[in-house]
mmCIF file of C-alpha atoms in Angstrom:
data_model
loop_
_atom_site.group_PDB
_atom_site.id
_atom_site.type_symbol
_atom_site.label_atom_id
_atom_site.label_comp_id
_atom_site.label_asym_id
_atom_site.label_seq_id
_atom_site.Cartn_x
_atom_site.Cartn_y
_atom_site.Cartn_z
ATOM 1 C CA UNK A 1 -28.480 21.227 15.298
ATOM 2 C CA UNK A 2 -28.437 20.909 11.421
ATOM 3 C CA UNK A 3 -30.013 17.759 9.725
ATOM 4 C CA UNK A 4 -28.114 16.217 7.172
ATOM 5 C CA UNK A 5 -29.612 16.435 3.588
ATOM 6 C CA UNK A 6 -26.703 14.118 1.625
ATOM 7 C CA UNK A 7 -27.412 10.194 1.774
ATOM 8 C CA UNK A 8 -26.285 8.606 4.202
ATOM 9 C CA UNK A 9 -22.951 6.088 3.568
ATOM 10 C CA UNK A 10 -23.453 2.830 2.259
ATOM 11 C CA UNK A 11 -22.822 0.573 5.055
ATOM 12 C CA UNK A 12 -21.397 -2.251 2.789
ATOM 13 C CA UNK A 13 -19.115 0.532 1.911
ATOM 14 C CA UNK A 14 -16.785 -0.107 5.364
ATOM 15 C CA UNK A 15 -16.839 -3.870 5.014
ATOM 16 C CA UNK A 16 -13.921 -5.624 4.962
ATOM 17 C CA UNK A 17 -11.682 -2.823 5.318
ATOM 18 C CA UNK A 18 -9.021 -4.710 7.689
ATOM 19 C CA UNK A 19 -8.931 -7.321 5.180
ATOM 20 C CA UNK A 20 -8.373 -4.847 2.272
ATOM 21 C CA UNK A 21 -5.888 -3.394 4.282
ATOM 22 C CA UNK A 22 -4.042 -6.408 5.256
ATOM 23 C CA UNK A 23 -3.728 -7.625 1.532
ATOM 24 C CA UNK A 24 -2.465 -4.232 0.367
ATOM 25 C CA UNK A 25 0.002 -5.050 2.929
ATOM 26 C CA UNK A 26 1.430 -8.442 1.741
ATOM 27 C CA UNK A 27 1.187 -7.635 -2.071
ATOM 28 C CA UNK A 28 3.422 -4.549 -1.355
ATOM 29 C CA UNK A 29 5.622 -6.862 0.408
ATOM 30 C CA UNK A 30 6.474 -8.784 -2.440
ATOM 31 C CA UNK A 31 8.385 -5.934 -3.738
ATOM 32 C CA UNK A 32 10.121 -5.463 -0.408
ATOM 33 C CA UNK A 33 7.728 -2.462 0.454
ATOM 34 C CA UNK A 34 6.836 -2.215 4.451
ATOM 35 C CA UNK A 35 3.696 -0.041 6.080
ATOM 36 C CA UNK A 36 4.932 3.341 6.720
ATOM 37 C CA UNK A 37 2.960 3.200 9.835
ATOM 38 C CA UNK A 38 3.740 0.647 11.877
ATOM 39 C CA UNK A 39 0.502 -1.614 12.561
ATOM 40 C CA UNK A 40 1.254 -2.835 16.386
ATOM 41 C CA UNK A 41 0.283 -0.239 18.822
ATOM 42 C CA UNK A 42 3.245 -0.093 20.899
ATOM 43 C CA UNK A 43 5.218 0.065 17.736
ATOM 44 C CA UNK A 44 3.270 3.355 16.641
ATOM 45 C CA UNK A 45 3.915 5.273 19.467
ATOM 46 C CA UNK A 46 7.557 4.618 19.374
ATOM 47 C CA UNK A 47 7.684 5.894 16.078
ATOM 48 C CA UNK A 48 5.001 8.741 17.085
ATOM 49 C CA UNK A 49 7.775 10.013 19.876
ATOM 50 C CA UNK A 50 10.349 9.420 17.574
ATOM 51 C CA UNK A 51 8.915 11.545 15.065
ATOM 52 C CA UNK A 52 7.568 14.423 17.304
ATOM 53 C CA UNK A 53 8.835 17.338 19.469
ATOM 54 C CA UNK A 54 9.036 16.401 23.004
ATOM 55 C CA UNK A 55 6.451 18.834 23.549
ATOM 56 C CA UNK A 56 4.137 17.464 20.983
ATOM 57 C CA UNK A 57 4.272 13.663 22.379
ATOM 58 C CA UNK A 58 3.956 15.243 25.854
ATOM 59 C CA UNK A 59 0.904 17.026 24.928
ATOM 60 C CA UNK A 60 -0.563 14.319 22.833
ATOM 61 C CA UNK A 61 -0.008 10.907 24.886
ATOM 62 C CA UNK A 62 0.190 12.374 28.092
ATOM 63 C CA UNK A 63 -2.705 12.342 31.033
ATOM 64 C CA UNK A 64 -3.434 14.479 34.113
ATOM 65 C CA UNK A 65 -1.836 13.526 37.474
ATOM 66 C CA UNK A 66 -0.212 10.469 37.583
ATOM 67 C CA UNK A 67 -2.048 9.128 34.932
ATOM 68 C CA UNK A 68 -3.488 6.517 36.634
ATOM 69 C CA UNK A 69 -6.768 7.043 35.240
ATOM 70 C CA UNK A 70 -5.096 6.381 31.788
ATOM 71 C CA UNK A 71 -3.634 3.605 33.230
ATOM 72 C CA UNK A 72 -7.156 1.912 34.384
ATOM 73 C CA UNK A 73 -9.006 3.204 31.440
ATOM 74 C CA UNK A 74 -6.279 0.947 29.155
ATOM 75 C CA UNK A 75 -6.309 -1.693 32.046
ATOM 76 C CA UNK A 76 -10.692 -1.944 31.429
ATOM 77 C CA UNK A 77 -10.250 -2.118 27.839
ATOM 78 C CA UNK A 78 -7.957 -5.082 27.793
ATOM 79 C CA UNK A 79 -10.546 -6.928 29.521
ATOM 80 C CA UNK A 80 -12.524 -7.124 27.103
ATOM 81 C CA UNK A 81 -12.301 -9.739 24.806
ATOM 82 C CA UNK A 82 -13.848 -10.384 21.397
ATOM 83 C CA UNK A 83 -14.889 -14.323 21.071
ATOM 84 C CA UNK A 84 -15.385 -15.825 17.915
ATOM 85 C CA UNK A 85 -18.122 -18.055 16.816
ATOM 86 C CA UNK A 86 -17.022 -21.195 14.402
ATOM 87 C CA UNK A 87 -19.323 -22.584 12.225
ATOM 88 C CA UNK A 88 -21.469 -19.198 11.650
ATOM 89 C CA UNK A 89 -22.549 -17.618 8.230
ATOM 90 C CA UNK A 90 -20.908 -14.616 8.502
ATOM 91 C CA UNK A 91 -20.549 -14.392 4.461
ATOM 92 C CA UNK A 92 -23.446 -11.210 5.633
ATOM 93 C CA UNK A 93 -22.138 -8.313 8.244
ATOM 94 C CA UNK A 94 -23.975 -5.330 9.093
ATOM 95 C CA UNK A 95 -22.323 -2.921 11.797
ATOM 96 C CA UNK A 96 -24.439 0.194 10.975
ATOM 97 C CA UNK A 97 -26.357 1.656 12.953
ATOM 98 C CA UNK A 98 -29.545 4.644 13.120
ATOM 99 C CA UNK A 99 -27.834 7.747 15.009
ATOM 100 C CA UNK A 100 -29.799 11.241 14.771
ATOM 101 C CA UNK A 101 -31.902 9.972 12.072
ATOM 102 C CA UNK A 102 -29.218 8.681 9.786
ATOM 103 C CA UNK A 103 -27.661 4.961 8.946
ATOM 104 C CA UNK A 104 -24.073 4.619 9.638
ATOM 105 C CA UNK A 105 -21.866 2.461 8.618
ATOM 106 C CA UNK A 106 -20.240 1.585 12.101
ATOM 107 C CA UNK A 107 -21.244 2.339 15.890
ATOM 108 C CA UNK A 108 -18.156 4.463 15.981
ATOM 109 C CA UNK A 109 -16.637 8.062 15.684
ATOM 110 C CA UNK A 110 -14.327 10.004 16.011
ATOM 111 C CA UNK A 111 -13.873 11.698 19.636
ATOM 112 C CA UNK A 112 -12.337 15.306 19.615
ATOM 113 C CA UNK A 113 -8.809 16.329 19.290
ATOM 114 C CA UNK A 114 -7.535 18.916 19.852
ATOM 115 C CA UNK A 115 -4.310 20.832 18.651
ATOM 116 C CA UNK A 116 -3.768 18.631 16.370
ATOM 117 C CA UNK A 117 -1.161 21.002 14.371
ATOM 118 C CA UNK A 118 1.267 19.949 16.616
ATOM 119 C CA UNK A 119 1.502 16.197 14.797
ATOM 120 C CA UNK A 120 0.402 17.680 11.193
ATOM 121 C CA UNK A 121 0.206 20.704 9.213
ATOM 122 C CA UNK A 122 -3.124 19.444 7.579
ATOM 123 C CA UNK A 123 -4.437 18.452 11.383
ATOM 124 C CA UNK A 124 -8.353 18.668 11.557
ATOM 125 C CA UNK A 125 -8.468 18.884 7.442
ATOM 126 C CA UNK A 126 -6.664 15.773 7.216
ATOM 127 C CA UNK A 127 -8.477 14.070 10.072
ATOM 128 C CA UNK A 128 -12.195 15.139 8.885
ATOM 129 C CA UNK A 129 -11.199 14.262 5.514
ATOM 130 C CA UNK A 130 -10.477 10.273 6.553
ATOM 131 C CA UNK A 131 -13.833 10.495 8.175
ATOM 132 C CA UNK A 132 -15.773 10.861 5.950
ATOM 133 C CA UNK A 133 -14.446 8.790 3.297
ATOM 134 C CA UNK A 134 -15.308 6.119 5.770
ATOM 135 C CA UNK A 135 -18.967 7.133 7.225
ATOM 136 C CA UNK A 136 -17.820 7.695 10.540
ATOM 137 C CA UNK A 137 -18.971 11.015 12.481
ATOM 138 C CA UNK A 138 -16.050 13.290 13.154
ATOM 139 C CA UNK A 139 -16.447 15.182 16.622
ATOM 140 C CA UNK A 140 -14.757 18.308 16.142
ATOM 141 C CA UNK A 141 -12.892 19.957 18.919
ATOM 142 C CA UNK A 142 -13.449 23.386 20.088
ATOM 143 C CA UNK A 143 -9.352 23.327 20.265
ATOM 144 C CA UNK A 144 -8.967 22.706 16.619
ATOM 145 C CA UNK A 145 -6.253 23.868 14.467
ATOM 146 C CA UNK A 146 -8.903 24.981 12.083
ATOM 147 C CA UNK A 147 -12.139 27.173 12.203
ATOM 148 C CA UNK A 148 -15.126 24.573 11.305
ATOM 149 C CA UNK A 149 -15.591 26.589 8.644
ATOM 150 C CA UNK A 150 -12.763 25.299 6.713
ATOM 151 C CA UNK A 151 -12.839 21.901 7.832
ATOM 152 C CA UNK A 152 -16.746 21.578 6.768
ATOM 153 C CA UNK A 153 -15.279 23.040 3.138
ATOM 154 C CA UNK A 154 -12.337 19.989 3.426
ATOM 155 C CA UNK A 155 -14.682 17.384 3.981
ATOM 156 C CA UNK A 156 -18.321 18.811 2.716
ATOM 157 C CA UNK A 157 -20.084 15.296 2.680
ATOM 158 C CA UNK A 158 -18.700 14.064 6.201
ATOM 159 C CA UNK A 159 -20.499 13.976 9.288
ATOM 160 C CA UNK A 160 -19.715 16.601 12.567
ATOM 161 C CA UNK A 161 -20.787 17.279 15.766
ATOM 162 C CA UNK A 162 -19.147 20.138 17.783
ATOM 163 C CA UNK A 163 -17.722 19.916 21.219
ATOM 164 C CA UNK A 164 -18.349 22.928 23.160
ATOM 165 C CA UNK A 165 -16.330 24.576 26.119
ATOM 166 C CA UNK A 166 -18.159 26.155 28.189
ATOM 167 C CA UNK A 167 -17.230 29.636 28.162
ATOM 168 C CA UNK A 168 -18.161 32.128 30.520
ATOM 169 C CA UNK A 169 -19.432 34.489 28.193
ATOM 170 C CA UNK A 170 -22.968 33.096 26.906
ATOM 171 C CA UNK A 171 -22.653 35.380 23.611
ATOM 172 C CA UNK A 172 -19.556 33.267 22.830
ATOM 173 C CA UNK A 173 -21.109 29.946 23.631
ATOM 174 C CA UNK A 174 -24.017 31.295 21.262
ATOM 175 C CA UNK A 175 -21.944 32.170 18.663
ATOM 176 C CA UNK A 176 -19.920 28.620 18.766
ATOM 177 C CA UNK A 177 -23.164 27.054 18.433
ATOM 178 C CA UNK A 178 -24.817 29.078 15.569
ATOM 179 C CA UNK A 179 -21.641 28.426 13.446
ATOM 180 C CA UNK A 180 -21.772 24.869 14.503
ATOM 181 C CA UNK A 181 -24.946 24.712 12.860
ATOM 182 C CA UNK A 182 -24.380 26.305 9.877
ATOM 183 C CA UNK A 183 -21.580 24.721 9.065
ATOM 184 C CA UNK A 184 -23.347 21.120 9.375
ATOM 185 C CA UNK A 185 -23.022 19.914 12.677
ATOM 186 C CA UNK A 186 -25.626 17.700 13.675
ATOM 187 C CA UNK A 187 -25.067 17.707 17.492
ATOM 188 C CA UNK A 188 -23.310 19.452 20.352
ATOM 189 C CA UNK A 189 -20.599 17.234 22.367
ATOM 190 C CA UNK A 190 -20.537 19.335 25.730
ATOM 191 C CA UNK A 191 -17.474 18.662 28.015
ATOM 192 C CA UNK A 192 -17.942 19.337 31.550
ATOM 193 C CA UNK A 193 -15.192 18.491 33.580
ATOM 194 C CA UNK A 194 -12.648 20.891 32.262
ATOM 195 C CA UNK A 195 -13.022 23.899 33.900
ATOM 196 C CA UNK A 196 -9.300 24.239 34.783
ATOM 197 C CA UNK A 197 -6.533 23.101 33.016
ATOM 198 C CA UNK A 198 -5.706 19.704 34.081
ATOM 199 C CA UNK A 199 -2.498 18.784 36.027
ATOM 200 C CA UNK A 200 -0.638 17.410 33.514
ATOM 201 C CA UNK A 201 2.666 16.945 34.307
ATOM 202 C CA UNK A 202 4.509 16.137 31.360
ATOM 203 C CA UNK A 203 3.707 19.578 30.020
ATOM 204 C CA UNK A 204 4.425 21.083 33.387
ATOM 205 C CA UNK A 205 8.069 19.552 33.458
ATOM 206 C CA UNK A 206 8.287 20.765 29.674
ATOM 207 C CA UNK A 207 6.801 24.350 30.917
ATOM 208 C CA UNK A 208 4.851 24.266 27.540
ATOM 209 C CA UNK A 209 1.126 24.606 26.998
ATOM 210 C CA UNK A 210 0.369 25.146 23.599
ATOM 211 C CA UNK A 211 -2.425 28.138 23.699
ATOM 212 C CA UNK A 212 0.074 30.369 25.323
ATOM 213 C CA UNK A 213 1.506 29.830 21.183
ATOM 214 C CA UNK A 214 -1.426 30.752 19.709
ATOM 215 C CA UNK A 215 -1.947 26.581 18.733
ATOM 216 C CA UNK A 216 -5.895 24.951 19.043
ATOM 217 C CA UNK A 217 -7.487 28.482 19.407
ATOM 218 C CA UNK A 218 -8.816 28.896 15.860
ATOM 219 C CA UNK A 219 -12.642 28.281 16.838
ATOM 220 C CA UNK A 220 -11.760 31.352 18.932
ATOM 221 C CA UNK A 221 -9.634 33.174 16.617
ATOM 222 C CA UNK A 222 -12.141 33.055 13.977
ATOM 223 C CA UNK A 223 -15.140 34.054 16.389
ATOM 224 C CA UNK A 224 -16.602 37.342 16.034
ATOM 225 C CA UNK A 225 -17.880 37.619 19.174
ATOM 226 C CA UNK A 226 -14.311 36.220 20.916
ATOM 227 C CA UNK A 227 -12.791 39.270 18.727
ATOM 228 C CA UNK A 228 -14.648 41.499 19.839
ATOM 229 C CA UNK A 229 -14.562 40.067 23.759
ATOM 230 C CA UNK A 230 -10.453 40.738 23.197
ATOM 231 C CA UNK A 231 -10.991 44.633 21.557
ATOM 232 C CA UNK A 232 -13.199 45.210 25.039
ATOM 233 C CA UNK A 233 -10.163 43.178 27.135
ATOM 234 C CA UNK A 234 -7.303 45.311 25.368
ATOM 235 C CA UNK A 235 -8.800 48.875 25.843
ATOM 236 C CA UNK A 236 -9.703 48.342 29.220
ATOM 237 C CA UNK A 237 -5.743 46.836 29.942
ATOM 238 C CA UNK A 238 -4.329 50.173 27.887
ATOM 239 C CA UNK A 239 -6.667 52.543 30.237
ATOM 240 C CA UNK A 240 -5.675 51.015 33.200
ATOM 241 C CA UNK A 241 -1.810 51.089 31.747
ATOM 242 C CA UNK A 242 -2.177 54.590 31.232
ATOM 243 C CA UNK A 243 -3.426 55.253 34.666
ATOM 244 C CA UNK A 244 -0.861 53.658 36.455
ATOM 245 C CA UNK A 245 1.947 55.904 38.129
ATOM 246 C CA UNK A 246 5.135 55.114 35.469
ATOM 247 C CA UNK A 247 7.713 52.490 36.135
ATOM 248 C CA UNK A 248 11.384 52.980 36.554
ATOM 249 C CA UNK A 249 13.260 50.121 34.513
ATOM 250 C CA UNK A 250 16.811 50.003 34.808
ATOM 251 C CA UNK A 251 19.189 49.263 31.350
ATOM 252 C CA UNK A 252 20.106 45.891 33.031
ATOM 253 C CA UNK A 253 16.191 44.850 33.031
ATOM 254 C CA UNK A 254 15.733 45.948 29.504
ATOM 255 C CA UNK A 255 18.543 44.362 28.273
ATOM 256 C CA UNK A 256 17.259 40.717 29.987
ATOM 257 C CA UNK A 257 13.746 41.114 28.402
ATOM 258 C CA UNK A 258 15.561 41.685 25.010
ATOM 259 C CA UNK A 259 17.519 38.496 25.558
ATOM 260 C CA UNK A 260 14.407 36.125 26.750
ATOM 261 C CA UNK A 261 12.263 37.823 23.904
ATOM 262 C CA UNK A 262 15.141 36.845 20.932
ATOM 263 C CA UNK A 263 15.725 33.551 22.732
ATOM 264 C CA UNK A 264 11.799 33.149 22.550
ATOM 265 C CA UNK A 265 11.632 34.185 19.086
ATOM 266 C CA UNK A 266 15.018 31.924 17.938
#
């Protein structure tokens, strides 16, 4: 994929950011002002569920099955344990590390997301624009609320790489990859395990997916070789309409269709 031309972040640049942060925090409180955003996990996603549709917190905290490999995955992590070391000089910290040929600030980034319209209008903007203000490589979903395009123009300096679904066509998975590239993504994130939707039941019991509302399709959307793949897909579907014998539909049947499409619509 692309190399990156701009200079790297400056490690020293992330340093002491929960510090910073917790400060801000206690000097605001001397005027009585609280985080907006609650700082204990738990305490986030109440507010998060609180604050969104049920089909938004459904989509966005929920798991496939019965979520037992959530469950574990949450149950590994709080294993581990992070032990201090007294009597260190730790006045010196360096977390960066070399990744594609670059220095950054932190081992981490961001994994992809997708949808993300659902929790803000800004979604993917927002998100690659916090990113890069902090050095950390955003991976950009293929579900994304925004073509690449336009989140590479939100957040020129930041660092991408793409995740790719697999599609069946290989001149869409081409086409993906050649605007991955020139809009500065500096590696391909391919998922492989997806090639049905999962089982998910909390948007099963909600009946809600949100593709089927035109949400996380604008990598598609904005594809010319997907548009084109749906001009081929809607001539053939109005030949074969035309060739079909005609269908009798009663007043009754027209008149529920009108109802479920104003209901829809409401």
């Amino acid at each position: 994929m692309a190399q990156r031309s701009a200079a790297p972040a400056d490690p020293a640049a992330s340093r002491g950011i929960s510090r910073r942060t917790q400060s801000d925090i206690y000097r605001a409180g001397i005027s009585g002002t609280r985080p907006r955003v609650p700082v204990d996990t738990e305490a986030l996603e109440a507010a998060a569920r609180k604050a969104l549709s049920a089909e938004a917190f459904a989509y966005i905290a929920g798991g496939a099955g019965a979520e037992r490999t959530v469950a574990a995955n949450r149950a590994a992590f709080g294993r581990w344990q992070v032990w201090p070391r007294p009597l260190r000089d730790v006045s010196s910290r360096d977390l960066s590390i070399d990744l594609f040929g670059v220095r950054r600030p932190t081992p981490l980034l961001l994994a992809p997301l997708g949808v993300m319209e659902m929790a803000h209008a800004d979604a993917d903007l927002a998100v690659a624009r916090a990113a890069a203000s902090l050095g950390v490589p955003y991976t950009l979903s293929n579900q994304a609320s925004f073509p690449m395009e336009a989140v590479a123009d939100a957040a020129p300096d930041g660092s991408r790489l793409f995740q790719l679904y697999w599609s069946a066509s290989d001149e869409l998975n081409a086409s993906l990859l050649r605007r991955a590239e020139a809009s500065g993504c500096e590696a391909v994130v391919v998922t492989l395990d997806t090639h049905l939707l999962g089982w998910r039941t909390r948007d099963l019991d909600l009946a809600y997916l949100p593709f089927t509302r035109a949400m996380g399709i604008a990598q598609y959307t904005s594809d010319p070789v997907f548009q084109q793949l749906v001009r081929e897909r809607s001539r053939g579907a109005d030949a074969a309409a035309d060739a079909a014998p005609p269908v009798k539909v009663t007043p009754k049947a027209v008149a529920a269709g009108v109802r479920i499409a104003r209901k829809g619509a409401a």
